[in-house]
Amino acid sequence: MLPSRTDIIAVVKADGYGHGCLTMAQTLSQLGIQHFGVATVQEGILLRSSGLAGTILVMGGILSSQCQALIEANLTPAISDADAAHALSQRVSRQRCPYPIHIKLDTGMRRLGFAPEEASVLLQSPMFSHTLSCQGFMTHLADAENTDHTFTIQQLDRFAHAIPKLRAAGTPVPRLHAANTAGILWHPQAWLDMVRPGLLLYGYTPAPDKPIPVSLQQVMTLTTRVVHIKTVGKDEPVSYGGSYRTRRHSRLAVLPIGYTHGYNRRISNRGAVIIHDQRCPIVGRICMDMMVVDVTDAPGTKPGDQVIVLGQSKTQNISAWDLADWQDSIPYEVLCNLGSHAQRVYAPLTDSLPG
Ligand SMILES: Cc1ncc(COP(=O)(O)O)c(C=O)c1O
């Protein structure tokens, strides 16, 4: 989709949205990605110490106490306040001068970032002719998945207006970036010099009902196995508190997954899993490390059978959006929670796309 002048900063923070920061970054690096976005200095150190080359942009803010470690790992901070810039400048040694940073502008997210006028004051500081080199101006879009584009257009306008003033403050021409997944999918005017996809890399759109210009394939599948089968009569309570009562003579399967594995308890009595290509409803409350599903309509189910918690079978699919809807959340949270607890196995994706 992107023009060749637009580079990709692959966002692999939060342990690669639960997919494994290191493997994601290494795989993307083999595909030619040269820039990576993390939230914390610790995540950056993990990537660098495992031999990852390229820019590692620390996007979540840095403390003065982290500057030394940041420099040693050759990480590039997104700077959002003058104190951090001064602390970094003081620690940069002659050999590392000038040290690369990106400057973040707040154009409406009201989280991290300078007001544009603060940034131009900072850029006039002597630090920028000696120790620090601003290589990027960035901002973050707060509402780019909204069908109403007003706020995003306003943010992009504020960003565009700020840049000439910042350049006039004496900075060479740093690269500009603003677009997250939603910016990439629905706001081509936000592509600029670099884009920062996160969710998109893992096969999801942040607004499943909006058309998208690319095909996506879900990267993560989560499976478990049936550990026990039980047959119970009609009108029997199931699991803690008896919040579900059987409506018929039922076969129930116990699965060894619960909220300790990141499977949200709010999904109790709402969600489903796939067994033998059948959707089997979750019955009763999800426990700490177990849950119960009704397999009456998946005959032949036995201990050891594979259960798809997230992913697709021949005719069925449970996506992170389904899990998100069942727990009043978003796929970001679902992927982070489920992925960070499971044992991971990496395999090539098949060519077929989910229906
Ligand atoms: C600064 C920044 N850029 C890009 C992203 C990626 O966002 P998305 O996963 O929506 O693409 C994030 C994630 O929250 C972020 O904080």
XYZ file of C-alpha atoms and ligand atoms in Angstrom:
371
model
C 0.000 0.000 0.000
C 2.693 2.432 1.005
C 4.832 4.564 -1.287
C 8.499 3.578 -1.304
C 9.520 6.751 0.536
C 7.484 5.689 3.583
C 9.399 3.474 5.982
C 7.835 1.130 8.500
C 8.476 1.253 12.236
C 7.162 -2.144 13.341
C 5.551 -1.762 16.751
C 6.566 -4.795 18.808
C 5.933 -3.377 22.268
C 3.967 -5.322 24.896
C 5.924 -8.424 23.964
C 4.905 -8.060 20.341
C 1.222 -7.672 21.325
C 1.565 -11.079 22.995
C 3.229 -12.719 19.988
C 6.787 -12.534 21.343
C 8.726 -9.322 20.846
C 11.974 -11.029 19.920
C 10.693 -13.504 17.354
C 8.421 -10.892 15.801
C 11.260 -8.398 15.502
C 13.709 -10.971 14.143
C 11.170 -12.235 11.604
C 10.271 -8.717 10.496
C 13.954 -7.858 10.282
C 14.467 -10.798 7.904
C 11.628 -9.331 5.814
C 13.537 -6.059 5.534
C 12.110 -3.991 8.388
C 14.795 -1.718 9.841
C 12.912 0.228 12.504
C 11.166 -1.108 15.583
C 8.940 0.566 18.164
C 8.887 -0.488 21.813
C 7.332 1.077 24.895
C 10.143 0.752 27.401
C 13.923 0.878 27.700
C 13.821 -2.701 29.055
C 12.086 -3.955 25.900
C 14.660 -2.134 23.781
C 17.559 -3.657 25.726
C 16.068 -7.132 25.251
C 15.940 -6.648 21.481
C 19.381 -5.080 21.205
C 21.103 -7.606 23.442
C 19.744 -10.399 21.277
C 21.535 -8.873 18.303
C 18.733 -6.969 16.583
C 20.153 -4.300 14.259
C 18.317 -1.168 13.168
C 16.617 1.665 14.996
C 14.800 0.803 18.183
C 12.489 3.681 19.067
C 11.456 3.831 22.730
C 8.004 5.407 22.535
C 6.721 5.205 26.101
C 8.656 8.043 27.733
C 12.005 7.837 29.512
C 13.215 8.778 32.960
C 16.548 10.484 33.655
C 17.630 7.369 35.531
C 17.229 5.296 32.350
C 19.383 7.450 30.056
C 22.650 5.606 30.626
C 21.121 2.201 29.866
C 19.365 3.664 26.843
C 22.622 5.017 25.425
C 24.530 1.791 26.117
C 21.934 -0.187 24.149
C 21.918 2.414 21.369
C 18.167 2.991 21.654
C 16.457 6.029 20.147
C 14.100 7.763 22.565
C 10.923 9.569 21.607
C 11.395 12.655 23.783
C 8.325 14.273 25.288
C 9.749 16.580 27.911
C 12.686 18.931 28.335
C 13.998 17.236 31.491
C 14.484 13.971 29.634
C 16.290 15.792 26.821
C 18.645 17.515 29.273
C 19.325 14.328 31.215
C 20.146 12.490 28.010
C 22.326 15.297 26.716
C 24.389 15.257 29.917
C 25.092 11.555 29.626
C 26.001 11.386 25.963
C 29.726 10.822 25.620
C 31.864 12.450 22.931
C 32.043 9.206 20.958
C 28.254 9.034 20.719
C 27.706 12.699 19.760
C 25.306 13.756 18.420
C 22.867 11.230 19.837
C 19.729 10.494 17.756
C 16.314 11.239 19.216
C 12.788 11.734 17.929
C 10.619 14.510 19.304
C 7.011 13.760 20.056
C 4.329 16.404 19.651
C 0.959 16.288 21.338
C -1.612 17.189 18.707
C -4.671 15.978 20.615
C -3.989 12.639 22.306
C -3.168 14.413 25.592
C -0.816 11.671 26.658
C 2.868 12.100 25.819
C 4.310 14.869 23.680
C 5.310 18.527 23.666
C 3.023 21.359 22.738
C 4.519 22.583 19.412
C 5.680 25.903 20.910
C 7.492 24.062 23.758
C 9.269 21.899 21.219
C 10.550 24.898 19.276
C 11.961 26.430 22.484
C 13.715 23.138 23.232
C 15.131 22.868 19.730
C 16.809 26.253 20.088
C 18.818 24.944 23.024
C 22.567 24.497 22.391
C 22.063 20.764 23.043
C 20.874 20.456 19.476
C 24.025 21.879 17.974
C 26.248 19.639 20.145
C 24.951 16.522 21.817
C 21.526 15.641 20.428
C 20.335 15.203 16.877
C 16.602 15.273 16.177
C 15.948 12.695 13.506
C 12.186 12.506 13.679
C 9.095 14.475 14.591
C 6.205 12.263 15.568
C 2.677 12.508 16.860
C 0.092 9.900 17.785
C -3.466 9.730 16.456
C -6.161 9.320 19.090
C -9.243 8.503 17.024
C -8.179 7.425 13.551
C -10.574 4.451 13.375
C -13.604 6.736 13.757
C -15.738 7.031 10.615
C -15.902 10.735 11.414
C -12.452 11.958 10.372
C -12.759 15.429 11.923
C -10.479 14.874 14.906
C -7.796 13.073 12.906
C -7.755 15.798 10.265
C -7.428 18.348 13.069
C -4.483 16.435 14.583
C -2.739 16.116 11.207
C -3.300 19.834 10.539
C -1.790 20.772 13.904
C 1.200 18.537 13.140
C 1.651 19.997 9.656
C 1.459 23.560 11.002
C 4.024 22.877 13.710
C 6.713 21.460 11.421
C 7.836 24.609 9.540
C 8.275 26.431 12.875
C 10.318 23.546 14.272
C 12.472 23.437 11.180
C 12.973 27.184 11.451
C 14.306 26.535 14.961
C 17.402 25.237 13.279
C 16.798 21.524 13.089
C 17.822 19.710 9.933
C 15.024 17.918 8.188
C 13.939 15.065 10.410
C 11.527 12.407 9.275
C 7.844 12.802 10.098
C 5.546 10.076 11.382
C 2.031 9.933 12.744
C 0.133 6.876 11.506
C -0.733 3.854 13.619
C -2.741 0.985 12.072
C -5.891 3.080 11.670
C -3.881 5.946 10.184
C -2.324 3.555 7.673
C -5.639 1.954 6.702
C -7.850 5.003 6.425
C -5.736 8.174 6.266
C -3.206 8.165 3.409
C -2.404 11.806 4.169
C -0.911 10.526 7.469
C 1.642 8.214 5.827
C 4.402 10.871 5.644
C 8.006 9.557 5.930
C 7.342 6.685 8.310
C 4.359 4.757 9.698
C 4.043 2.831 12.963
C 1.812 -0.249 12.543
C 1.147 -2.415 15.571
C -2.158 -4.298 15.410
C -1.991 -4.536 11.614
C 1.186 -6.640 11.817
C -0.677 -9.235 13.831
C -3.535 -9.520 11.325
C -6.257 -7.311 12.777
C -8.008 -4.068 12.025
C -9.068 -1.765 14.857
C -12.557 -1.358 13.328
C -13.809 -4.698 11.973
C -16.876 -3.214 10.267
C -14.933 -0.694 8.174
C -13.681 -1.830 4.751
C -9.907 -2.123 4.478
C -7.656 -1.879 1.433
C -5.612 -5.034 2.244
C -6.221 -8.684 3.147
C -5.250 -9.604 6.675
C -4.475 -12.954 8.188
C -4.648 -13.522 11.934
C -1.202 -14.471 13.162
C -2.022 -15.983 16.550
C -3.859 -19.248 17.148
C -4.402 -20.500 20.693
C -5.248 -24.112 21.329
C -5.627 -26.339 24.363
C -6.808 -29.905 24.939
C -9.791 -31.472 26.682
C -8.695 -32.871 30.062
C -11.933 -34.455 31.238
C -15.436 -35.366 30.036
C -18.485 -35.479 32.281
C -22.099 -36.366 31.586
C -24.773 -34.599 33.645
C -28.556 -34.593 33.693
C -30.942 -31.726 32.882
C -31.166 -28.693 35.203
C -27.807 -29.256 36.908
C -25.714 -26.218 38.013
C -22.257 -25.935 36.456
C -19.093 -24.378 37.991
C -18.830 -21.782 40.795
C -22.087 -20.192 41.847
C -24.177 -22.351 39.505
C -24.579 -19.417 37.110
C -25.454 -21.904 34.347
C -27.975 -24.784 34.595
C -28.021 -27.507 31.981
C -31.012 -27.281 29.669
C -30.814 -30.932 28.617
C -28.924 -34.124 29.374
C -25.428 -32.799 28.552
C -21.874 -33.875 27.843
C -19.461 -31.342 29.297
C -15.743 -31.011 28.578
C -13.300 -29.505 31.077
C -10.508 -27.400 29.537
C -7.289 -26.522 31.393
C -7.454 -22.795 30.684
C -8.785 -19.981 32.855
C -8.170 -16.424 33.904
C -4.633 -17.136 35.066
C -3.875 -17.802 31.389
C -5.346 -14.466 30.351
C -8.766 -15.882 29.432
C -11.043 -13.232 30.875
C -13.636 -14.302 33.441
C -16.176 -11.945 31.865
C -16.463 -14.450 29.004
C -18.278 -16.859 31.394
C -21.556 -18.028 29.797
C -20.925 -15.793 26.762
C -18.133 -17.256 24.660
C -17.361 -20.465 22.797
C -14.469 -22.629 21.619
C -14.099 -24.868 18.588
C -13.855 -28.640 18.962
C -14.055 -30.967 15.929
C -15.056 -27.978 13.775
C -18.096 -27.310 16.053
C -18.629 -24.203 18.147
C -19.079 -25.335 21.749
C -20.459 -22.807 24.262
C -18.689 -22.003 27.526
C -21.021 -22.928 30.367
C -20.725 -21.607 33.916
C -18.047 -19.374 35.354
C -14.523 -19.439 34.047
C -12.245 -20.522 36.905
C -8.622 -19.695 37.661
C -7.184 -22.487 35.525
C -10.184 -24.357 34.095
C -13.415 -23.845 32.275
C -16.293 -26.031 31.130
C -17.780 -26.219 27.642
C -20.864 -28.036 26.394
C -19.847 -30.690 23.850
C -23.238 -32.391 23.500
C -23.287 -31.237 19.855
C -19.688 -32.308 19.215
C -20.139 -36.055 19.669
C -17.079 -38.200 20.115
C -15.183 -35.498 21.994
C -12.757 -37.165 24.389
C -9.850 -36.227 26.674
C -6.812 -35.154 24.656
C -8.828 -33.688 21.762
C -7.650 -30.354 20.442
C -9.652 -27.240 21.334
C -9.303 -23.991 19.398
C -9.693 -21.063 21.765
C -8.536 -18.437 19.254
C -8.210 -19.310 15.588
C -9.974 -21.153 12.831
C -11.002 -24.670 11.840
C -12.441 -25.798 8.514
C -15.717 -23.879 8.844
C -15.395 -21.957 12.119
C -13.348 -18.978 13.237
C -12.933 -17.342 16.631
C -11.039 -14.101 16.230
C -9.580 -11.760 18.828
C -12.501 -9.491 17.948
C -14.966 -12.244 19.052
C -13.088 -12.660 22.323
C -12.971 -8.877 22.722
C -16.735 -8.560 22.202
C -17.399 -11.252 24.808
C -15.350 -9.386 27.406
C -16.181 -5.773 26.422
C -12.638 -5.142 25.325
C -10.496 -4.726 22.211
C -8.295 -7.214 20.326
C -5.172 -5.427 21.592
C -5.912 -6.497 25.167
C -7.018 -9.997 24.152
C -3.827 -10.708 22.182
C -1.543 -9.309 24.898
C -3.242 -11.316 27.639
C -3.580 -14.647 25.865
C -0.241 -14.521 24.079
C 1.841 -13.656 27.093
C 0.748 -16.724 29.075
C 0.793 -19.467 26.455
C 3.644 -21.654 25.338
C 4.514 -20.320 21.882
C 5.183 -22.337 18.760
C 6.111 -20.451 15.585
C 5.090 -21.815 12.199
C 4.649 -20.357 8.707
C 1.146 -19.101 8.012
C -0.823 -21.037 5.434
C -1.664 -19.265 2.200
C -5.426 -19.486 2.656
C -7.040 -16.450 4.232
C -9.813 -16.765 6.801
C -13.261 -16.600 5.232
C 3.158 5.779 19.721
C 2.504 4.591 19.114
N 2.609 4.399 17.790
C 2.025 3.343 17.180
C 1.292 2.422 17.900
C 0.647 1.267 17.173
O -0.745 1.355 17.243
P -1.645 0.284 16.465
O -1.436 -1.006 17.191
O -3.036 0.794 16.599
O -1.145 0.227 15.077
C 1.145 2.594 19.281
C 0.321 1.657 20.048
O -0.401 1.981 20.922
C 1.773 3.706 19.901
O 1.669 3.911 21.219
